Amino acid sequence: MIAKINLKEQGLTETTPRLAVLKAMEANTAQHMSADDVYRYLLERDRPLPMSTVYRVLAQFEQAGIVERHSFDAERTKQVYELKDSEHHDHMICIKCRSVHEFLDPQIESRQIEIVENLGFSLTDHSLNLYGICAGCDRKDAQSEEAIKQ
Amino acid sequence: MIAKINLKEQGLTETTPRLAVLKAMEANTAQHMSADDVYRYLLERDRPLPMSTVYRVLAQFEQAGIVERHSFDAERTKQVYELKDSEHHDHMICIKCRSVHEFLDPQIESRQIEIVENLGFSLTDHSLNLYGICAGCDRKDAQSEEAIKQ
DNA sequence: ATACGAATGCGAATCAGTCGCAATACCATT
DNA sequence: AATGGTATTGCGACTGATTCGCATTCGTAT
C-alpha cells in the first residue's frame, strides 16, 4: 500500500496538471506507466494534458522522489514510471506479455554491496532486471504447441 | 581474449561494411561502443560508413550473436555495443566519469535462477547494472572538496 | 562473365523526449 | 476579494537516436 501523497509536503505546489498526473499514477499502481499511458489515461478519463506537461510533471515527481523511472524494454528504450513505495525492489519482465513482477531478494541486495565495496566503488543506485517468460505465457505456449501437433 | 570472429561462420556474408564495423569493434574491446563511436572511428581511421549502415550492421551482429547491446545510462537512452565474449558479465557504471567496470558474481547468478524458478518463470536473459562512483572519481571528489575548504 | 538475391547508400521519416517563450495559474499579501 | 510576482503551463518547434523505403551496387554461385 502506498501512503497518500501530498504534493505540498514534497515541496511541489498543487496545480491542476500535477494533481491530474498524480491521480493517474495512483489509479494505475498495478502497472508501470509510460508518459504516453498517463497522457492517454487523462485524455480518456479526465482532462487532456499536453505531452510536454506530462513529461515535465513526471520529471518533477521523479526529482521530488514521488515516482521512480525505469527502462525495461531491452530493445525499445521507452521509459516507464511507478509510484515509489518505501521498499526498493527489482523487476522480472515477461518478454511475451510484457507483464512485470516485482521482487526483493535480501541475499542479492547484500551481495551487491559486498562486491561494490571490494572495488572501492560507492553504490548510489542499481537496477536488476530479469527477462524471461512468465508462468502464464509458458502455459499458453505449451497449449499452442499442442494445437499445432494435432 | 575474444576469439577471432569469422563472419561466414556466423551466417553473414563478408561485405566491406561488415568487416569494417567488426574491425572497429575489435580495435576497441576496452570500451563499450555506441553506433556513433563506431561511425566516428571509421570516419577517422578507415573509410566512412553512413550511420544507417552502422546501425544496420550492428543490429545484424547482435542477431548473429557477435555483439551484445546494452543501455547503461539511466537517463539518456543511448545504446552501446560490445563484442560478446563467451562469459556473461554484469556492469558497474560510474555516474561521474561514465566508466564501466565488468564483473561476474556466481553467488548472484545462481540466486537469480533460484528466484525465477520459485515463480515458475523461465529466464532468458538478465541485466544487473550497479550505478555509483568509482574509486578514481571518489578520490577526485575528496580532493576538490579539500580545495574548496582552503 | 552473368545473374540473382542480399546488402548498401542515401535521405526522409519516426519516435521519445526536451526546450523556448508567451500566456496563465498559484498563492501570499493587501 | 483584488493584486502582484513567481512558478508553471501550453503550444509548437526542435533534438538526438534510431529506423525505413527504395533505387543502386555488391557478393557469390553458376
GROMACS .gro file of C-alpha atoms (C1' of nucleotides) in nm:
model
  360
    1MET     CA    1   0.000   0.000   0.000
    2ILE     CA    2   0.130   0.339  -0.089
    3ALA     CA    3   0.071   0.621   0.154
    4LYS     CA    4  -0.144   0.905   0.023
    5ILE     CA    5   0.091   1.154  -0.133
    6ASN     CA    6   0.069   1.520  -0.054
    7LEU     CA    7   0.236   1.739  -0.313
    8LYS     CA    8   0.299   2.030  -0.079
    9GLU     CA    9   0.482   1.805   0.161
   10GLN     CA   10   0.711   1.710  -0.126
   11GLY     CA   11   0.782   2.074  -0.197
   12LEU     CA   12   0.558   2.100  -0.500
   13THR     CA   13   0.274   2.347  -0.529
   14GLU     CA   14  -0.061   2.189  -0.603
   15THR     CA   15  -0.153   2.261  -0.961
   16THR     CA   16  -0.423   2.103  -1.172
   17PRO     CA   17  -0.183   1.920  -1.404
   18ARG     CA   18   0.021   1.781  -1.116
   19LEU     CA   19  -0.286   1.659  -0.933
   20ALA     CA   20  -0.414   1.501  -1.252
   21VAL     CA   21  -0.091   1.312  -1.317
   22LEU     CA   22  -0.077   1.201  -0.956
   23LYS     CA   23  -0.433   1.072  -0.980
   24ALA     CA   24  -0.345   0.886  -1.297
   25MET     CA   25  -0.049   0.723  -1.126
   26GLU     CA   26  -0.249   0.633  -0.818
   27ALA     CA   27  -0.522   0.481  -1.029
   28ASN     CA   28  -0.270   0.256  -1.201
   29THR     CA   29  -0.036   0.130  -0.936
   30ALA     CA   30  -0.069  -0.219  -1.075
   31GLN     CA   31   0.122  -0.129  -1.386
   32HIS     CA   32   0.423   0.071  -1.480
   33MET     CA   33   0.310   0.377  -1.672
   34SER     CA   34   0.482   0.538  -1.967
   35ALA     CA   35   0.433   0.910  -2.028
   36ASP     CA   36   0.205   0.806  -2.310
   37ASP     CA   37  -0.002   0.584  -2.081
   38VAL     CA   38  -0.053   0.877  -1.848
   39TYR     CA   39  -0.138   1.102  -2.141
   40ARG     CA   40  -0.398   0.860  -2.274
   41TYR     CA   41  -0.545   0.789  -1.934
   42LEU     CA   42  -0.603   1.159  -1.877
   43LEU     CA   43  -0.738   1.208  -2.227
   44GLU     CA   44  -0.996   0.935  -2.176
   45ARG     CA   45  -1.085   0.964  -1.809
   46ASP     CA   46  -1.007   1.317  -1.712
   47ARG     CA   47  -0.899   1.626  -1.899
   48PRO     CA   48  -0.632   1.623  -2.166
   49LEU     CA   49  -0.285   1.743  -2.080
   50PRO     CA   50  -0.020   1.815  -2.342
   51MET     CA   51   0.251   1.555  -2.364
   52SER     CA   52   0.518   1.806  -2.275
   53THR     CA   53   0.342   1.875  -1.947
   54VAL     CA   54   0.307   1.506  -1.873
   55TYR     CA   55   0.679   1.464  -1.922
   56ARG     CA   56   0.758   1.770  -1.717
   57VAL     CA   57   0.538   1.670  -1.429
   58LEU     CA   58   0.675   1.318  -1.426
   59ALA     CA   59   1.026   1.461  -1.417
   60GLN     CA   60   0.929   1.687  -1.127
   61PHE     CA   61   0.781   1.388  -0.947
   62GLU     CA   62   1.096   1.192  -1.003
   63GLN     CA   63   1.308   1.471  -0.859
   64ALA     CA   64   1.077   1.501  -0.563
   65GLY     CA   65   1.108   1.128  -0.503
   66ILE     CA   66   0.742   1.060  -0.574
   67VAL     CA   67   0.798   0.831  -0.868
   68GLU     CA   68   1.078   0.615  -0.992
   69ARG     CA   69   1.181   0.588  -1.354
   70HIS     CA   70   1.279   0.263  -1.521
   71SER     CA   71   1.370   0.149  -1.864
   72PHE     CA   72   1.274  -0.215  -1.901
   73ASP     CA   73   1.245  -0.296  -2.261
   74ALA     CA   74   1.585  -0.420  -2.370
   75GLU     CA   75   1.530  -0.305  -2.727
   76ARG     CA   76   1.292  -0.016  -2.735
   77THR     CA   77   1.404   0.239  -2.487
   78LYS     CA   78   1.077   0.370  -2.362
   79GLN     CA   79   1.081   0.480  -2.005
   80VAL     CA   80   0.817   0.394  -1.752
   81TYR     CA   81   0.732   0.532  -1.413
   82GLU     CA   82   0.592   0.388  -1.094
   83LEU     CA   83   0.491   0.546  -0.766
   84LYS     CA   84   0.775   0.499  -0.525
   85ASP     CA   85   0.676   0.294  -0.227
   86SER     CA   86   0.919   0.281   0.057
   87GLU     CA   87   1.055  -0.061  -0.036
   88HIS     CA   88   1.309  -0.088  -0.310
   89HIS     CA   89   1.255  -0.383  -0.539
   90ASP     CA   90   1.382  -0.542  -0.856
   91HIS     CA   91   1.189  -0.646  -1.162
   92MET     CA   92   1.115  -0.958  -1.355
   93ILE     CA   93   0.980  -0.884  -1.701
   94CYS     CA   94   0.793  -1.128  -1.922
   95ILE     CA   95   0.917  -1.081  -2.276
   96LYS     CA   96   0.591  -1.225  -2.414
   97CYS     CA   97   0.319  -1.037  -2.234
   98ARG     CA   98   0.533  -0.752  -2.100
   99SER     CA   99   0.398  -0.806  -1.753
  100VAL     CA  100   0.627  -0.700  -1.473
  101HIS     CA  101   0.666  -0.885  -1.148
  102GLU     CA  102   0.838  -0.718  -0.858
  103PHE     CA  103   1.061  -0.893  -0.610
  104LEU     CA  104   1.319  -0.826  -0.348
  105ASP     CA  105   1.593  -1.066  -0.251
  106PRO     CA  106   1.797  -0.974   0.057
  107GLN     CA  107   2.072  -1.212  -0.043
  108ILE     CA  108   2.130  -1.039  -0.375
  109GLU     CA  109   2.096  -0.696  -0.222
  110SER     CA  110   2.365  -0.756   0.036
  111ARG     CA  111   2.592  -0.934  -0.207
  112GLN     CA  112   2.582  -0.631  -0.437
  113ILE     CA  113   2.707  -0.411  -0.158
  114GLU     CA  114   2.992  -0.651  -0.087
  115ILE     CA  115   3.102  -0.658  -0.448
  116VAL     CA  116   3.095  -0.285  -0.478
  117GLU     CA  117   3.286  -0.228  -0.155
  118ASN     CA  118   3.558  -0.467  -0.260
  119LEU     CA  119   3.618  -0.247  -0.560
  120GLY     CA  120   3.624   0.080  -0.373
  121PHE     CA  121   3.313   0.188  -0.552
  122SER     CA  122   3.030   0.364  -0.374
  123LEU     CA  123   2.685   0.250  -0.476
  124THR     CA  124   2.416   0.509  -0.538
  125ASP     CA  125   2.168   0.302  -0.725
  126HIS     CA  126   2.120  -0.021  -0.909
  127SER     CA  127   1.886  -0.199  -1.139
  128LEU     CA  128   1.837  -0.568  -1.173
  129ASN     CA  129   1.603  -0.681  -1.446
  130LEU     CA  130   1.534  -1.044  -1.516
  131TYR     CA  131   1.385  -1.117  -1.856
  132GLY     CA  132   1.205  -1.436  -1.940
  133ILE     CA  133   0.869  -1.598  -1.987
  134CYS     CA  134   0.616  -1.594  -1.709
  135ALA     CA  135   0.420  -1.895  -1.593
  136GLY     CA  136   0.106  -1.776  -1.772
  137CYS     CA  137   0.269  -1.734  -2.111
  138ASP     CA  138   0.460  -2.057  -2.072
  139ARG     CA  139   0.132  -2.240  -2.031
  140LYS     CA  140  -0.014  -2.068  -2.335
  141ASP     CA  141   0.296  -2.162  -2.537
  142ALA     CA  142   0.262  -2.526  -2.441
  143GLN     CA  143  -0.104  -2.518  -2.543
  144SER     CA  144  -0.041  -2.370  -2.884
  145GLU     CA  145   0.228  -2.627  -2.948
  146GLU     CA  146  -0.027  -2.893  -2.863
  147ALA     CA  147  -0.266  -2.736  -3.111
  148ILE     CA  148  -0.007  -2.741  -3.387
  149LYS     CA  149   0.069  -3.110  -3.336
  150GLN     CA  150  -0.290  -3.215  -3.390
  151MET     CA  151   4.059  -1.265  -2.501
  152ILE     CA  152   3.796  -1.284  -2.767
  153ALA     CA  153   3.831  -1.549  -3.033
  154LYS     CA  154   3.880  -1.420  -3.386
  155ILE     CA  155   3.537  -1.385  -3.534
  156ASN     CA  156   3.457  -1.519  -3.876
  157LEU     CA  157   3.152  -1.365  -4.032
  158LYS     CA  158   3.075  -1.655  -4.261
  159GLU     CA  159   3.070  -1.892  -3.967
  160GLN     CA  160   2.807  -1.670  -3.811
  161GLY     CA  161   2.594  -1.692  -4.122
  162LEU     CA  162   2.680  -1.346  -4.254
  163THR     CA  163   2.835  -1.283  -4.594
  164GLU     CA  164   3.160  -1.089  -4.579
  165THR     CA  165   3.099  -0.741  -4.706
  166THR     CA  166   3.320  -0.436  -4.677
  167PRO     CA  167   3.094  -0.253  -4.430
  168ARG     CA  168   3.057  -0.557  -4.206
  169LEU     CA  169   3.430  -0.617  -4.198
  170ALA     CA  170   3.490  -0.252  -4.120
  171VAL     CA  171   3.247  -0.248  -3.828
  172LEU     CA  172   3.394  -0.572  -3.698
  173LYS     CA  173   3.741  -0.421  -3.714
  174ALA     CA  174   3.621  -0.113  -3.530
  175MET     CA  175   3.473  -0.328  -3.255
  176GLU     CA  176   3.782  -0.544  -3.228
  177ALA     CA  177   4.003  -0.238  -3.205
  178ASN     CA  178   3.800  -0.107  -2.913
  179THR     CA  179   3.727  -0.402  -2.690
  180ALA     CA  180   3.826  -0.195  -2.389
  181GLN     CA  181   3.522   0.026  -2.418
  182HIS     CA  182   3.156  -0.008  -2.497
  183MET     CA  183   3.091   0.147  -2.834
  184SER     CA  184   2.787   0.345  -2.939
  185ALA     CA  185   2.684   0.348  -3.305
  186ASP     CA  186   2.824   0.697  -3.315
  187ASP     CA  187   3.159   0.582  -3.173
  188VAL     CA  188   3.182   0.324  -3.448
  189TYR     CA  189   3.082   0.580  -3.707
  190ARG     CA  190   3.347   0.826  -3.593
  191TYR     CA  191   3.614   0.561  -3.559
  192LEU     CA  192   3.561   0.456  -3.919
  193LEU     CA  193   3.545   0.814  -4.038
  194GLU     CA  194   3.882   0.890  -3.882
  195ARG     CA  195   4.073   0.567  -3.919
  196ASP     CA  196   3.918   0.386  -4.207
  197ARG     CA  197   3.659   0.475  -4.461
  198PRO     CA  198   3.332   0.647  -4.376
  199LEU     CA  199   3.015   0.444  -4.349
  200PRO     CA  200   2.670   0.600  -4.335
  201MET     CA  201   2.513   0.592  -3.993
  202SER     CA  202   2.223   0.385  -4.117
  203THR     CA  203   2.464   0.115  -4.225
  204VAL     CA  204   2.646   0.124  -3.896
  205TYR     CA  205   2.317   0.070  -3.719
  206ARG     CA  206   2.213  -0.199  -3.959
  207VAL     CA  207   2.537  -0.390  -3.928
  208LEU     CA  208   2.537  -0.366  -3.551
  209ALA     CA  209   2.182  -0.500  -3.550
  210GLN     CA  210   2.288  -0.788  -3.775
  211PHE     CA  211   2.579  -0.860  -3.544
  212GLU     CA  212   2.350  -0.860  -3.247
  213GLN     CA  213   2.118  -1.108  -3.416
  214ALA     CA  214   2.409  -1.326  -3.510
  215GLY     CA  215   2.528  -1.320  -3.151
  216ILE     CA  216   2.850  -1.139  -3.231
  217VAL     CA  217   2.779  -0.835  -3.018
  218GLU     CA  218   2.564  -0.758  -2.721
  219ARG     CA  219   2.361  -0.444  -2.683
  220HIS     CA  220   2.324  -0.255  -2.356
  221SER     CA  221   2.164   0.062  -2.240
  222PHE     CA  222   2.351   0.183  -1.935
  223ASP     CA  223   2.273   0.543  -1.893
  224ALA     CA  224   1.978   0.559  -1.659
  225GLU     CA  225   1.858   0.886  -1.806
  226ARG     CA  226   1.977   0.918  -2.160
  227THR     CA  227   1.887   0.617  -2.361
  228LYS     CA  228   2.178   0.575  -2.588
  229GLN     CA  229   2.265   0.219  -2.667
  230VAL     CA  230   2.612   0.074  -2.665
  231TYR     CA  231   2.753  -0.248  -2.802
  232GLU     CA  232   3.033  -0.480  -2.702
  233LEU     CA  233   3.179  -0.787  -2.865
  234LYS     CA  234   3.029  -1.088  -2.698
  235ASP     CA  235   3.288  -1.298  -2.526
  236SER     CA  236   3.181  -1.635  -2.401
  237GLU     CA  237   3.149  -1.521  -2.041
  238HIS     CA  238   2.841  -1.335  -1.941
  239HIS     CA  239   2.904  -1.049  -1.701
  240ASP     CA  240   2.731  -0.765  -1.525
  241HIS     CA  241   2.822  -0.398  -1.521
  242MET     CA  242   2.917  -0.137  -1.269
  243ILE     CA  243   2.883   0.214  -1.410
  244CYS     CA  244   3.044   0.524  -1.264
  245ILE     CA  245   2.791   0.805  -1.282
  246LYS     CA  246   3.070   1.065  -1.280
  247CYS     CA  247   3.313   0.950  -1.544
  248ARG     CA  248   3.084   0.702  -1.720
  249SER     CA  249   3.347   0.432  -1.699
  250VAL     CA  250   3.214   0.080  -1.697
  251HIS     CA  251   3.360  -0.199  -1.491
  252GLU     CA  252   3.262  -0.556  -1.566
  253PHE     CA  253   3.216  -0.823  -1.306
  254LEU     CA  254   3.065  -1.163  -1.255
  255ASP     CA  255   2.941  -1.294  -0.925
  256PRO     CA  256   2.849  -1.663  -0.914
  257GLN     CA  257   2.651  -1.613  -0.597
  258ILE     CA  258   2.420  -1.358  -0.755
  259GLU     CA  259   2.396  -1.556  -1.077
  260SER     CA  260   2.278  -1.870  -0.904
  261ARG     CA  261   2.046  -1.684  -0.671
  262GLN     CA  262   1.871  -1.528  -0.970
  263ILE     CA  263   1.796  -1.867  -1.109
  264GLU     CA  264   1.651  -1.982  -0.779
  265ILE     CA  265   1.424  -1.679  -0.753
  266VAL     CA  266   1.298  -1.722  -1.103
  267GLU     CA  267   1.233  -2.091  -1.066
  268ASN     CA  268   1.034  -2.037  -0.749
  269LEU     CA  269   0.800  -1.821  -0.950
  270GLY     CA  270   0.759  -2.059  -1.241
  271PHE     CA  271   0.928  -1.813  -1.467
  272SER     CA  272   1.185  -1.919  -1.725
  273LEU     CA  273   1.485  -1.692  -1.751
  274THR     CA  274   1.612  -1.597  -2.095
  275ASP     CA  275   1.826  -1.303  -2.004
  276HIS     CA  276   1.903  -1.055  -1.734
  277SER     CA  277   2.080  -0.732  -1.671
  278LEU     CA  278   2.229  -0.611  -1.350
  279ASN     CA  279   2.368  -0.261  -1.351
  280LEU     CA  280   2.521  -0.105  -1.045
  281TYR     CA  281   2.547   0.273  -1.052
  282GLY     CA  282   2.778   0.467  -0.827
  283ILE     CA  283   3.105   0.649  -0.803
  284CYS     CA  284   3.427   0.472  -0.886
  285ALA     CA  285   3.739   0.483  -0.671
  286GLY     CA  286   3.907   0.727  -0.908
  287CYS     CA  287   3.627   0.982  -0.908
  288ASP     CA  288   3.579   0.943  -0.535
  289ARG     CA  289   3.941   1.047  -0.486
  290LYS     CA  290   3.899   1.345  -0.717
  291ASP     CA  291   3.584   1.448  -0.529
  292ALA     CA  292   3.768   1.439  -0.199
  293GLN     CA  293   4.046   1.649  -0.348
  294SER     CA  294   3.819   1.919  -0.485
  295GLU     CA  295   3.641   1.940  -0.151
  296GLU     CA  296   3.981   1.997   0.007
  297ALA     CA  297   4.049   2.270  -0.246
  298ILE     CA  298   3.724   2.445  -0.164
  299LYS     CA  299   3.796   2.444   0.206
  300GLN     CA  300   4.124   2.625   0.165
  301DA     C1'  301   3.137  -1.322  -6.731
  302DT     C1'  302   2.646  -1.336  -6.573
  303DA     C1'  303   2.254  -1.317  -6.295
  304DC     C1'  304   2.018  -1.329  -5.883
  305DG     C1'  305   1.926  -1.206  -5.433
  306DA     C1'  306   2.121  -0.986  -5.045
  307DA     C1'  307   2.325  -0.570  -4.866
  308DT     C1'  308   2.415  -0.086  -4.901
  309DG     C1'  309   2.381   0.434  -4.952
  310DC     C1'  310   2.101   0.798  -4.935
  311DG     C1'  311   1.777   1.086  -4.742
  312DA     C1'  312   1.343   1.109  -4.543
  313DA     C1'  313   1.074   0.952  -4.155
  314DT     C1'  314   0.980   0.814  -3.684
  315DC     C1'  315   0.990   0.801  -3.204
  316DA     C1'  316   1.070   0.951  -2.743
  317DG     C1'  317   1.170   1.321  -2.508
  318DT     C1'  318   1.308   1.832  -2.445
  319DC     C1'  319   1.306   2.341  -2.498
  320DG     C1'  320   1.190   2.839  -2.556
  321DC     C1'  321   0.877   3.153  -2.468
  322DA     C1'  322   0.449   3.393  -2.422
  323DA     C1'  323   0.029   3.320  -2.158
  324DT     C1'  324  -0.164   3.165  -1.733
  325DA     C1'  325  -0.232   2.984  -1.273
  326DC     C1'  326  -0.098   2.964  -0.786
  327DC     C1'  327  -0.077   3.182  -0.355
  328DA     C1'  328   0.080   3.521  -0.021
  329DT     C1'  329  -0.036   3.975   0.072
  330DT     C1'  330  -0.329   4.371   0.096
  331DA     C1'  331  -1.195   3.982  -0.298
  332DA     C1'  332  -0.844   4.220  -0.594
  333DT     C1'  333  -0.332   4.245  -0.685
  334DG     C1'  334   0.129   4.124  -0.797
  335DG     C1'  335   0.518   3.848  -0.857
  336DT     C1'  336   0.693   3.399  -0.935
  337DA     C1'  337   0.634   2.931  -1.070
  338DT     C1'  338   0.406   2.656  -1.400
  339DT     C1'  339   0.183   2.555  -1.823
  340DG     C1'  340   0.051   2.513  -2.322
  341DC     C1'  341   0.200   2.532  -2.755
  342DG     C1'  342   0.475   2.413  -3.124
  343DA     C1'  343   0.918   2.372  -3.284
  344DC     C1'  344   1.333   2.105  -3.207
  345DT     C1'  345   1.674   1.743  -3.098
  346DG     C1'  346   1.912   1.305  -3.089
  347DA     C1'  347   1.891   0.834  -3.162
  348DT     C1'  348   1.739   0.505  -3.449
  349DT     C1'  349   1.474   0.304  -3.843
  350DC     C1'  350   1.276   0.274  -4.312
  351DG     C1'  351   1.192   0.281  -4.823
  352DC     C1'  352   1.383   0.231  -5.232
  353DA     C1'  353   1.692   0.262  -5.614
  354DT     C1'  354   2.167   0.107  -5.677
  355DT     C1'  355   2.552  -0.189  -5.604
  356DC     C1'  356   2.794  -0.583  -5.439
  357DG     C1'  357   2.897  -1.086  -5.332
  358DT     C1'  358   2.864  -1.530  -5.473
  359DA     C1'  359   2.718  -1.945  -5.704
  360DT     C1'  360   2.672  -2.071  -6.174
   0.00000   0.00000   0.00000
